[in-house]
Structure formats: structure tokens, C-alpha cells
Amino acid sequence: MAACTDLPFRLIAREKGLGFCFLEMVSAQALARENKKTRRLLQSAPQDRPLGAQLLGCDPANMAEAAQMIEDMGFDLLDLNLGCPVKKVVNNGEGSALLKEPEKAAKVFKAVRKAVKKIPVTVKMRKGFQDESGTEAVCLAKIAQDCGLSAVTVHGRTQRQGYSGKADYAAIGKVKRAVSIPVIGNGDVIDAAAAAALKQISGCDGIMLGRAGLGNPWIYNNLDKVMSGSKGSFYVPTAEERRRTLLKHFELEITHLGEGLAALHMRRIALWYTAGLPGAKALRAAVCQTTDSALIRSLIEDFFDALPAAIPQPQAPLLLAE
Ligand SMILES: Cc1cc2nc3c(=O)[nH]c(=O)nc-3n(C[C@H](O)[C@H](O)[C@H](O)COP(=O)(O)O)c2cc1C
């Protein structure tokens, strides 16, 4: 997820049991121009595996060139973004705009598939651009399969919906029934019940988790347990573990991105780990007013010290993108 799932996020999540993971999308054009910031987005580490990279773009030749670069960097998989709903992206003909242009999408798929020799290429899409029925995703998934792509992930919302409404698991099921390559379902999975509903309604082969992992790296192991039918109970972190994990996340941000960026990132990271807890708003407001690492650490310590003994479980900030 753009601006969220950076290397420090993933290192924390890997420790807690995250399996396959994707980097945030990178622009194929920026990558081909050797843009420095884009290179930083692709930063990884040996323990950060297995890992897929994701490309955003709509020009077949440019996408093929960027895809080769991704393969040469040693990623395990390349995913193509046909889901981003952001206006600027869509106005460029990229992301979910390609749902409206299946022929153009096919050209991109073919060019990338030809350029990439060793790793699987997959595609992530929304269920449609404006059309609610899921037909656009079905059409594109079939094209992806015909072009030799290895799997398709479907987020059960249209571009028009952004992040409003509910993800439509039945539409994901339409895609599942239309192709023989694996279909990964995505959208609104925040707990075991939602994961089970997605699997049962759509028949999907796997689940991709987005926002619910923010500030909640324990969810990966918990959901793996549920999905594999294990009877073990859902693990709920203590406030102390939350404190330690948030502070470690901050230290990793400093190590990998430097103090300045780490302090800025803490404005959202601190919110993720504390959303819904008493005093979280005040903590966020205070963190937003400083770039001093020592002060940020002590604000976090003070916040957790002040928590009552019995705390409610924090809520994943599901509306983050709105
Ligand atoms: C802040 C933010 C950034 C995102 N960035 C990406 C991205 O780079 N690539 C992508 O495929 N999806 C991206 N998404 C979409 C998510 O991967 C996912 O499809 C969507 O949030 C629905 O799943 P969820 O309910 O599990 O979060 C992003 C979502 C958010 C909220």
C-alpha cells in the first residue's frame, strides 16, 4: 500500500508471521527514468521475502522495460496495478482506467509477459470502473489468463466507489468461476469472520489483506491459523507489546529512512497502533507537531504509561484512504 507498507513496516510484519507480501506500486515511467525516490520505494532486505513488486503504467514498451528491471532486481513476482482509483493516475490512463480499455490492457500484459523470463506476472484489479456487475473484471481476468499471467487479485469495489461502500465478494466469485488461474480476493478483511465470508462467497484461492495490517501485524498469523482450520485462539497483543512494536517500528524507520522521514511517517504510524485507544487523538496531534525523535519516543512512552489497565482493542483505520 502506497506510503504505508515500506521496508520497516514489512520487517515488523515478517517478524509477526507475514507470508507473501507486495511492495507498494511504483510508476514504470519513473523507474525507467531511474528516479531516486522510486528506487527507495523498492528497498528490501534478505529477511523481507517472499516479496512481489508492483508496476503502475499503461505504455506496453515502458512497462516491459520496467518489468525487466524488476526481474533483474531479484523480486519473486511482478504484479501489474489495474486497481488504483486515484484521479491523477486514472487521468493518465493508468491503474483502474485500464478496466475500461481491455485491448490496451492486453497489449501491456503481452509485452510484460514477453519481457519477464523467470518470475510469475500477476494482475490486481478492481471489480469494475463504474459498472457494478463485475463484468469488467471478468473480461480482464480472462484476457490476463490468455496472455499468460499467473494469477489475478480482485478488490471488490469499483473505481467510482473509491473506498466507500462494502467490497462485493459475489463479484469476486464471478471472476473465480470465469478463469482457471488462481483468484485472490481482496477488500474489507479485518477479522476471521470477514476472511471466512470472502472465501465462502467467492470461492477464491487466497486472500489479500490491506488496511487491517496497519498497526496490527499480529493479524497475519491469526488469519493464517483460521484459514488453515487450526483451532488455536486469536492472539491479542497486550498494550505493552503494542508499545514495544510501535517503538521498534519507529527505530526501523530511522535506520532505513533517516530521522526526518521517520518522524513524518510517525504521524500516521502512531495512529495505526493506537487508533481507538484513549488519548490517541492527542498523541497524534502532538506527534504531528514535532520532528524530534527523542520527543516522539517520550510521547509514545507517556501515552502507553497513561493507558488504563483494561483497554479496548484498537480499531484498524479502515477509512484511511477517504
Ligand atoms: C493508503 C492506501 C494505499 C494503497 N496502495 C496500493 C498500491 O500501491 N497498490 C495496490 O494494488 N493497492 C493499493 N491499495 C489498495 C489495497 O491494496 C486494497 O486493495 C484495498 O485497501 C482494499 O483492501 P483492504 O480492505 O484489505 O484494505 C492501497 C490502499 C490504501 C488505503
Short mmCIF file of C-alpha atoms and ligand atoms in Angstrom, two decimals:
data_model
loop_
_atom_site.label_atom_id
_atom_site.label_comp_id
_atom_site.label_asym_id
_atom_site.label_seq_id
_atom_site.Cartn_x
_atom_site.Cartn_y
_atom_site.Cartn_z
CA MET A 1 0.00 0.00 0.00
CA ALA A 2 1.42 3.34 -1.13
CA ALA A 3 3.09 5.31 1.67
CA CYS A 4 2.30 2.56 4.20
CA THR A 5 3.97 -0.78 3.58
CA ASP A 6 7.58 0.38 3.43
CA LEU A 7 10.54 -1.79 4.46
CA PRO A 8 10.22 -1.06 8.21
CA PHE A 9 6.51 -1.96 8.08
CA ARG A 10 7.33 -5.22 6.34
CA LEU A 11 10.19 -6.12 8.67
CA ILE A 12 7.86 -5.76 11.65
CA ALA A 13 5.14 -7.72 9.88
CA ARG A 14 7.56 -10.51 8.85
CA GLU A 15 8.60 -10.95 12.48
CA LYS A 16 4.96 -11.47 13.39
CA GLY A 17 4.28 -14.02 10.67
CA LEU A 18 3.56 -12.16 7.41
CA GLY A 19 4.00 -14.51 4.44
CA PHE A 20 3.84 -13.28 0.86
CA CYS A 21 3.86 -9.51 0.60
CA PHE A 22 3.81 -6.83 -2.09
CA LEU A 23 5.71 -3.60 -2.27
CA GLU A 24 3.68 -0.51 -2.90
CA MET A 25 3.09 0.33 -6.55
CA VAL A 26 5.87 2.09 -8.43
CA SER A 27 5.47 4.04 -11.63
CA ALA A 28 7.01 2.27 -14.63
CA GLN A 29 7.90 5.63 -16.13
CA ALA A 30 9.67 6.81 -13.00
CA LEU A 31 11.54 3.52 -12.72
CA ALA A 32 12.72 3.66 -16.32
CA ARG A 33 13.94 7.23 -15.66
CA GLU A 34 15.96 5.85 -12.71
CA ASN A 35 14.08 8.13 -10.35
CA LYS A 36 15.82 8.09 -6.94
CA LYS A 37 12.64 8.12 -4.87
CA THR A 38 11.25 5.22 -6.86
CA ARG A 39 14.43 3.24 -6.19
CA ARG A 40 13.96 3.91 -2.48
CA LEU A 41 10.42 2.51 -2.67
CA LEU A 42 11.93 -0.74 -3.91
CA GLN A 43 14.29 -1.03 -0.95
CA SER A 44 14.25 -4.51 0.59
CA ALA A 45 16.28 -6.87 2.81
CA PRO A 46 17.08 -10.61 2.79
CA GLN A 47 14.54 -11.40 5.53
CA ASP A 48 11.88 -9.44 3.59
CA ARG A 49 10.88 -12.43 1.43
CA PRO A 50 8.90 -13.71 -0.39
CA LEU A 51 8.21 -10.34 -1.99
CA GLY A 52 6.40 -9.10 -5.07
CA ALA A 53 6.86 -5.72 -6.73
CA GLN A 54 4.02 -3.88 -8.41
CA LEU A 55 4.14 -1.67 -11.51
CA LEU A 56 1.79 1.10 -12.50
CA GLY A 57 1.68 2.17 -16.14
CA CYS A 58 -0.12 1.81 -19.44
CA ASP A 59 2.51 2.03 -22.13
CA PRO A 60 3.44 -1.50 -23.23
CA ALA A 61 7.08 -0.74 -24.14
CA ASN A 62 7.70 1.25 -20.97
CA MET A 63 6.02 -1.41 -18.83
CA ALA A 64 8.14 -4.12 -20.47
CA GLU A 65 11.34 -2.18 -19.79
CA ALA A 66 10.38 -1.55 -16.16
CA ALA A 67 9.31 -5.19 -15.75
CA GLN A 68 12.74 -6.38 -16.84
CA MET A 69 14.32 -4.06 -14.30
CA ILE A 70 12.08 -5.51 -11.57
CA GLU A 71 13.06 -9.04 -12.54
CA ASP A 72 16.75 -8.15 -12.55
CA MET A 73 16.41 -6.73 -9.02
CA GLY A 74 15.54 -10.23 -7.77
CA PHE A 75 11.90 -9.89 -6.75
CA ASP A 76 9.89 -13.11 -6.52
CA LEU A 77 6.90 -11.90 -8.50
CA LEU A 78 5.72 -8.94 -10.55
CA ASP A 79 2.19 -7.61 -10.18
CA LEU A 80 0.53 -5.12 -12.52
CA ASN A 81 -1.69 -2.45 -10.99
CA LEU A 82 -5.08 -2.13 -12.67
CA GLY A 83 -6.80 -1.07 -9.49
CA CYS A 84 -5.54 2.34 -8.41
CA PRO A 85 -8.58 4.68 -8.32
CA VAL A 86 -6.71 7.97 -7.78
CA LYS A 87 -7.87 10.68 -10.24
CA LYS A 88 -4.37 11.74 -11.30
CA VAL A 89 -3.50 8.13 -12.11
CA VAL A 90 -6.78 7.43 -13.91
CA ASN A 91 -6.47 10.64 -15.97
CA ASN A 92 -3.13 9.28 -17.20
CA GLY A 93 -4.90 6.16 -18.44
CA GLU A 94 -3.19 4.08 -15.73
CA GLY A 95 -4.40 1.92 -12.81
CA SER A 96 -8.13 1.23 -12.85
CA ALA A 97 -8.54 3.27 -16.08
CA LEU A 98 -7.33 0.16 -17.92
CA LEU A 99 -10.51 -1.63 -16.84
CA LYS A 100 -12.24 0.47 -19.50
CA GLU A 101 -9.65 -0.38 -22.13
CA PRO A 102 -9.24 -4.14 -22.29
CA GLU A 103 -7.42 -4.05 -25.64
CA LYS A 104 -4.82 -1.68 -24.29
CA ALA A 105 -4.51 -3.79 -21.14
CA ALA A 106 -3.94 -6.87 -23.29
CA LYS A 107 -1.04 -5.13 -25.03
CA VAL A 108 0.51 -4.32 -21.65
CA PHE A 109 0.05 -7.89 -20.41
CA LYS A 110 1.62 -9.37 -23.53
CA ALA A 111 4.58 -7.00 -23.56
CA VAL A 112 5.34 -7.59 -19.90
CA ARG A 113 4.88 -11.35 -20.12
CA LYS A 114 7.32 -11.44 -23.03
CA ALA A 115 9.90 -9.28 -21.24
CA VAL A 116 9.85 -11.20 -17.95
CA LYS A 117 11.54 -14.59 -18.27
CA LYS A 118 11.69 -16.17 -14.84
CA ILE A 119 9.18 -14.81 -12.34
CA PRO A 120 5.37 -15.02 -12.34
CA VAL A 121 3.45 -11.99 -13.53
CA THR A 122 0.07 -11.30 -11.92
CA VAL A 123 -2.50 -8.51 -12.06
CA LYS A 124 -4.53 -6.71 -9.42
CA MET A 125 -7.76 -5.03 -10.45
CA ARG A 126 -10.98 -3.58 -9.10
CA LYS A 127 -14.28 -5.28 -9.92
CA GLY A 128 -15.01 -2.58 -12.46
CA PHE A 129 -14.60 1.08 -13.31
CA GLN A 130 -18.19 2.28 -12.91
CA ASP A 131 -20.04 -0.90 -13.74
CA GLU A 132 -21.12 -2.64 -10.55
CA SER A 133 -21.71 -6.08 -12.02
CA GLY A 134 -18.14 -7.42 -12.05
CA THR A 135 -18.28 -7.97 -15.82
CA GLU A 136 -15.30 -5.72 -16.47
CA ALA A 137 -13.13 -7.69 -14.04
CA VAL A 138 -14.31 -10.98 -15.56
CA CYS A 139 -13.38 -9.72 -19.03
CA LEU A 140 -9.94 -8.51 -17.93
CA ALA A 141 -9.19 -11.63 -15.92
CA LYS A 142 -9.87 -13.78 -18.98
CA ILE A 143 -7.56 -11.58 -21.03
CA ALA A 144 -4.89 -11.83 -18.33
CA GLN A 145 -5.17 -15.60 -18.37
CA ASP A 146 -4.96 -15.73 -22.19
CA CYS A 147 -1.87 -13.52 -22.08
CA GLY A 148 -0.09 -15.98 -19.76
CA LEU A 149 -0.45 -14.16 -16.44
CA SER A 150 -0.26 -16.42 -13.39
CA ALA A 151 -2.97 -15.09 -11.08
CA VAL A 152 -5.42 -12.26 -10.58
CA THR A 153 -6.35 -10.34 -7.47
CA VAL A 154 -9.74 -8.64 -7.35
CA HIS A 155 -10.67 -5.83 -4.98
CA GLY A 156 -14.47 -5.99 -4.81
CA ARG A 157 -15.12 -2.28 -5.39
CA THR A 158 -15.36 -0.12 -8.49
CA GLN A 159 -13.06 2.80 -9.21
CA ARG A 160 -16.01 5.10 -8.68
CA GLN A 161 -16.56 3.77 -5.17
CA GLY A 162 -13.04 4.57 -4.03
CA TYR A 163 -13.10 3.05 -0.57
CA SER A 164 -16.76 3.69 0.18
CA GLY A 165 -19.44 1.03 0.50
CA LYS A 166 -18.62 -2.61 1.01
CA ALA A 167 -16.40 -4.90 -1.01
CA ASP A 168 -18.57 -7.15 -3.21
CA TYR A 169 -17.45 -10.73 -2.68
CA ALA A 170 -20.01 -12.11 -5.13
CA ALA A 171 -18.32 -10.17 -7.96
CA ILE A 172 -15.00 -11.75 -6.98
CA GLY A 173 -16.79 -15.11 -7.26
CA LYS A 174 -17.80 -14.28 -10.84
CA VAL A 175 -14.12 -13.83 -11.71
CA LYS A 176 -13.21 -17.05 -9.88
CA ARG A 177 -15.70 -19.02 -11.95
CA ALA A 178 -14.56 -17.44 -15.22
CA VAL A 179 -10.85 -18.35 -15.12
CA SER A 180 -8.69 -21.30 -14.12
CA ILE A 181 -5.70 -19.30 -12.84
CA PRO A 182 -5.76 -18.58 -9.09
CA VAL A 183 -8.01 -15.73 -7.97
CA ILE A 184 -7.09 -13.80 -4.85
CA GLY A 185 -9.95 -11.98 -3.12
CA ASN A 186 -9.47 -8.58 -1.54
CA GLY A 187 -11.42 -5.97 0.38
CA ASP A 188 -12.56 -5.30 3.95
CA VAL A 189 -10.98 -8.36 5.53
CA ILE A 190 -10.46 -7.23 9.12
CA ASP A 191 -11.04 -10.43 11.04
CA ALA A 192 -11.68 -14.15 10.79
CA ALA A 193 -15.38 -13.73 10.03
CA ALA A 194 -14.69 -11.45 7.07
CA ALA A 195 -11.97 -13.77 5.76
CA ALA A 196 -14.33 -16.74 6.01
CA ALA A 197 -17.12 -14.79 4.26
CA LEU A 198 -14.83 -13.78 1.40
CA LYS A 199 -13.64 -17.35 0.92
CA GLN A 200 -17.10 -18.84 1.18
CA ILE A 201 -18.96 -16.34 -1.04
CA SER A 202 -16.32 -16.01 -3.76
CA GLY A 203 -14.60 -19.40 -3.63
CA CYS A 204 -11.32 -17.50 -4.02
CA ASP A 205 -7.99 -19.31 -3.83
CA GLY A 206 -6.35 -16.84 -1.49
CA ILE A 207 -6.90 -13.62 0.40
CA MET A 208 -5.01 -10.36 0.15
CA LEU A 209 -5.08 -8.20 3.22
CA GLY A 210 -4.57 -4.44 3.08
CA ARG A 211 -5.56 -1.86 5.66
CA ALA A 212 -6.23 -4.25 8.52
CA GLY A 213 -2.50 -4.96 8.78
CA LEU A 214 -1.64 -1.33 9.55
CA GLY A 215 -0.54 -1.17 13.16
CA ASN A 216 -1.81 -4.71 13.56
CA PRO A 217 0.94 -7.08 12.37
CA TRP A 218 -0.49 -9.82 14.61
CA ILE A 219 -3.37 -10.28 12.19
CA TYR A 220 -1.31 -12.23 9.64
CA ASN A 221 -0.62 -15.18 11.93
CA ASN A 222 -4.12 -15.04 13.32
CA LEU A 223 -5.73 -15.23 9.89
CA ASP A 224 -3.33 -17.92 8.70
CA LYS A 225 -4.40 -20.00 11.68
CA VAL A 226 -8.08 -19.53 10.94
CA MET A 227 -7.71 -20.16 7.23
CA SER A 228 -5.77 -23.37 7.79
CA GLY A 229 -8.52 -24.61 10.09
CA SER A 230 -6.37 -24.55 13.24
CA LYS A 231 -8.39 -24.37 16.42
CA GLY A 232 -5.87 -22.11 18.24
CA SER A 233 -7.31 -18.93 19.72
CA PHE A 234 -6.87 -15.49 18.14
CA TYR A 235 -3.81 -13.82 19.62
CA VAL A 236 -4.49 -10.38 21.10
CA PRO A 237 -1.39 -8.28 21.83
CA THR A 238 -1.06 -6.62 25.21
CA ALA A 239 -0.69 -2.86 25.48
CA GLU A 240 2.95 -3.45 26.40
CA GLU A 241 3.55 -5.42 23.22
CA ARG A 242 1.85 -2.69 21.21
CA ARG A 243 4.18 -0.13 22.79
CA ARG A 244 7.29 -2.19 22.06
CA THR A 245 6.23 -2.90 18.49
CA LEU A 246 5.41 0.74 17.74
CA LEU A 247 8.75 1.89 19.18
CA LYS A 248 10.60 -0.77 17.19
CA HIS A 249 8.72 0.27 14.05
CA PHE A 250 9.96 3.82 14.67
CA GLU A 251 13.57 2.68 15.16
CA LEU A 252 13.42 0.71 11.90
CA GLU A 253 12.04 3.79 10.13
CA ILE A 254 15.02 5.79 11.43
CA THR A 255 17.52 3.09 10.42
CA HIS A 256 16.20 2.66 6.90
CA LEU A 257 14.82 6.10 6.00
CA GLY A 258 16.57 8.56 8.30
CA GLU A 259 15.28 10.62 11.24
CA GLY A 260 13.47 13.28 9.18
CA LEU A 261 11.30 10.93 7.14
CA ALA A 262 10.80 8.61 10.11
CA ALA A 263 9.36 11.47 12.16
CA LEU A 264 6.97 12.40 9.37
CA HIS A 265 5.90 8.79 8.90
CA MET A 266 5.20 8.51 12.62
CA ARG A 267 2.28 10.88 12.12
CA ARG A 268 0.35 8.01 10.60
CA ILE A 269 2.17 5.00 12.10
CA ALA A 270 1.49 6.13 15.69
CA LEU A 271 -2.17 6.50 14.75
CA TRP A 272 -2.35 2.97 13.34
CA TYR A 273 -1.09 1.36 16.53
CA THR A 274 -3.23 3.45 18.84
CA ALA A 275 -6.46 4.20 16.93
CA GLY A 276 -9.47 3.82 19.19
CA LEU A 277 -7.44 3.89 22.40
CA PRO A 278 -7.99 6.62 24.99
CA GLY A 279 -5.74 9.61 24.26
CA ALA A 280 -4.87 8.54 20.70
CA LYS A 281 -6.03 11.81 19.13
CA ALA A 282 -3.92 13.89 21.49
CA LEU A 283 -0.91 11.65 20.83
CA ARG A 284 -1.33 12.09 17.11
CA ALA A 285 -1.69 15.86 17.42
CA ALA A 286 1.50 16.03 19.50
CA VAL A 287 3.47 13.78 17.12
CA CYS A 288 2.34 15.96 14.21
CA GLN A 289 3.95 18.98 15.82
CA THR A 290 7.49 17.70 16.11
CA THR A 291 10.28 16.06 14.15
CA ASP A 292 12.36 15.44 17.26
CA SER A 293 12.90 11.67 17.62
CA ALA A 294 13.55 11.77 21.35
CA LEU A 295 10.34 13.72 21.93
CA ILE A 296 8.35 11.30 19.77
CA ARG A 297 9.69 8.37 21.80
CA SER A 298 8.73 10.01 25.07
CA LEU A 299 5.26 10.95 23.76
CA ILE A 300 4.70 7.29 22.95
CA GLU A 301 6.00 6.13 26.33
CA ASP A 302 3.76 8.66 28.11
CA PHE A 303 0.76 7.57 26.06
CA PHE A 304 1.13 3.90 26.98
CA ASP A 305 2.00 4.69 30.61
CA ALA A 306 -1.29 6.58 30.89
CA LEU A 307 -3.47 3.77 29.48
CA PRO A 308 -5.92 2.17 31.89
CA ALA A 309 -5.27 -1.48 32.77
CA ALA A 310 -8.12 -2.81 30.63
CA ILE A 311 -8.00 -1.28 27.17
CA PRO A 312 -10.35 -1.79 24.25
CA GLN A 313 -8.76 -3.32 21.17
CA PRO A 314 -7.69 -0.59 18.75
CA GLN A 315 -9.65 -0.28 15.54
CA ALA A 316 -7.84 -0.65 12.22
CA PRO A 317 -8.11 2.74 10.47
CA LEU A 318 -10.19 1.35 7.63
CA LEU A 319 -11.24 4.70 6.25
CA LEU A 320 -7.69 5.86 5.88
CA ALA A 321 -7.90 6.35 2.13
CA GLU A 322 -11.00 8.51 2.12
C1 LIG B 1 -3.25 4.16 1.52
C2 LIG B 1 -3.50 3.07 0.55
C3 LIG B 1 -2.55 2.78 -0.41
C4 LIG B 1 -2.76 1.75 -1.32
N1 LIG B 1 -1.80 1.48 -2.23
C5 LIG B 1 -1.96 0.42 -3.09
C6 LIG B 1 -0.94 0.06 -4.01
O1 LIG B 1 0.14 0.67 -4.07
N2 LIG B 1 -1.18 -0.99 -4.82
C7 LIG B 1 -2.35 -1.72 -4.78
O2 LIG B 1 -2.51 -2.68 -5.51
N3 LIG B 1 -3.32 -1.38 -3.92
C8 LIG B 1 -3.15 -0.35 -3.08
N4 LIG B 1 -4.14 -0.03 -2.18
C9 LIG B 1 -5.39 -0.83 -2.17
C10 LIG B 1 -5.25 -2.03 -1.20
O3 LIG B 1 -4.23 -2.88 -1.62
C11 LIG B 1 -6.55 -2.83 -1.14
O4 LIG B 1 -6.87 -3.27 -2.42
C12 LIG B 1 -7.71 -2.02 -0.58
O5 LIG B 1 -7.32 -1.23 0.51
C13 LIG B 1 -8.85 -2.94 -0.15
O6 LIG B 1 -8.38 -3.94 0.72
P1 LIG B 1 -8.45 -3.81 2.32
O7 LIG B 1 -9.88 -3.56 2.68
O8 LIG B 1 -7.91 -5.13 2.83
O9 LIG B 1 -7.59 -2.66 2.70
C14 LIG B 1 -3.96 0.99 -1.27
C15 LIG B 1 -4.91 1.30 -0.30
C16 LIG B 1 -4.70 2.31 0.60
C17 LIG B 1 -5.75 2.58 1.63
#
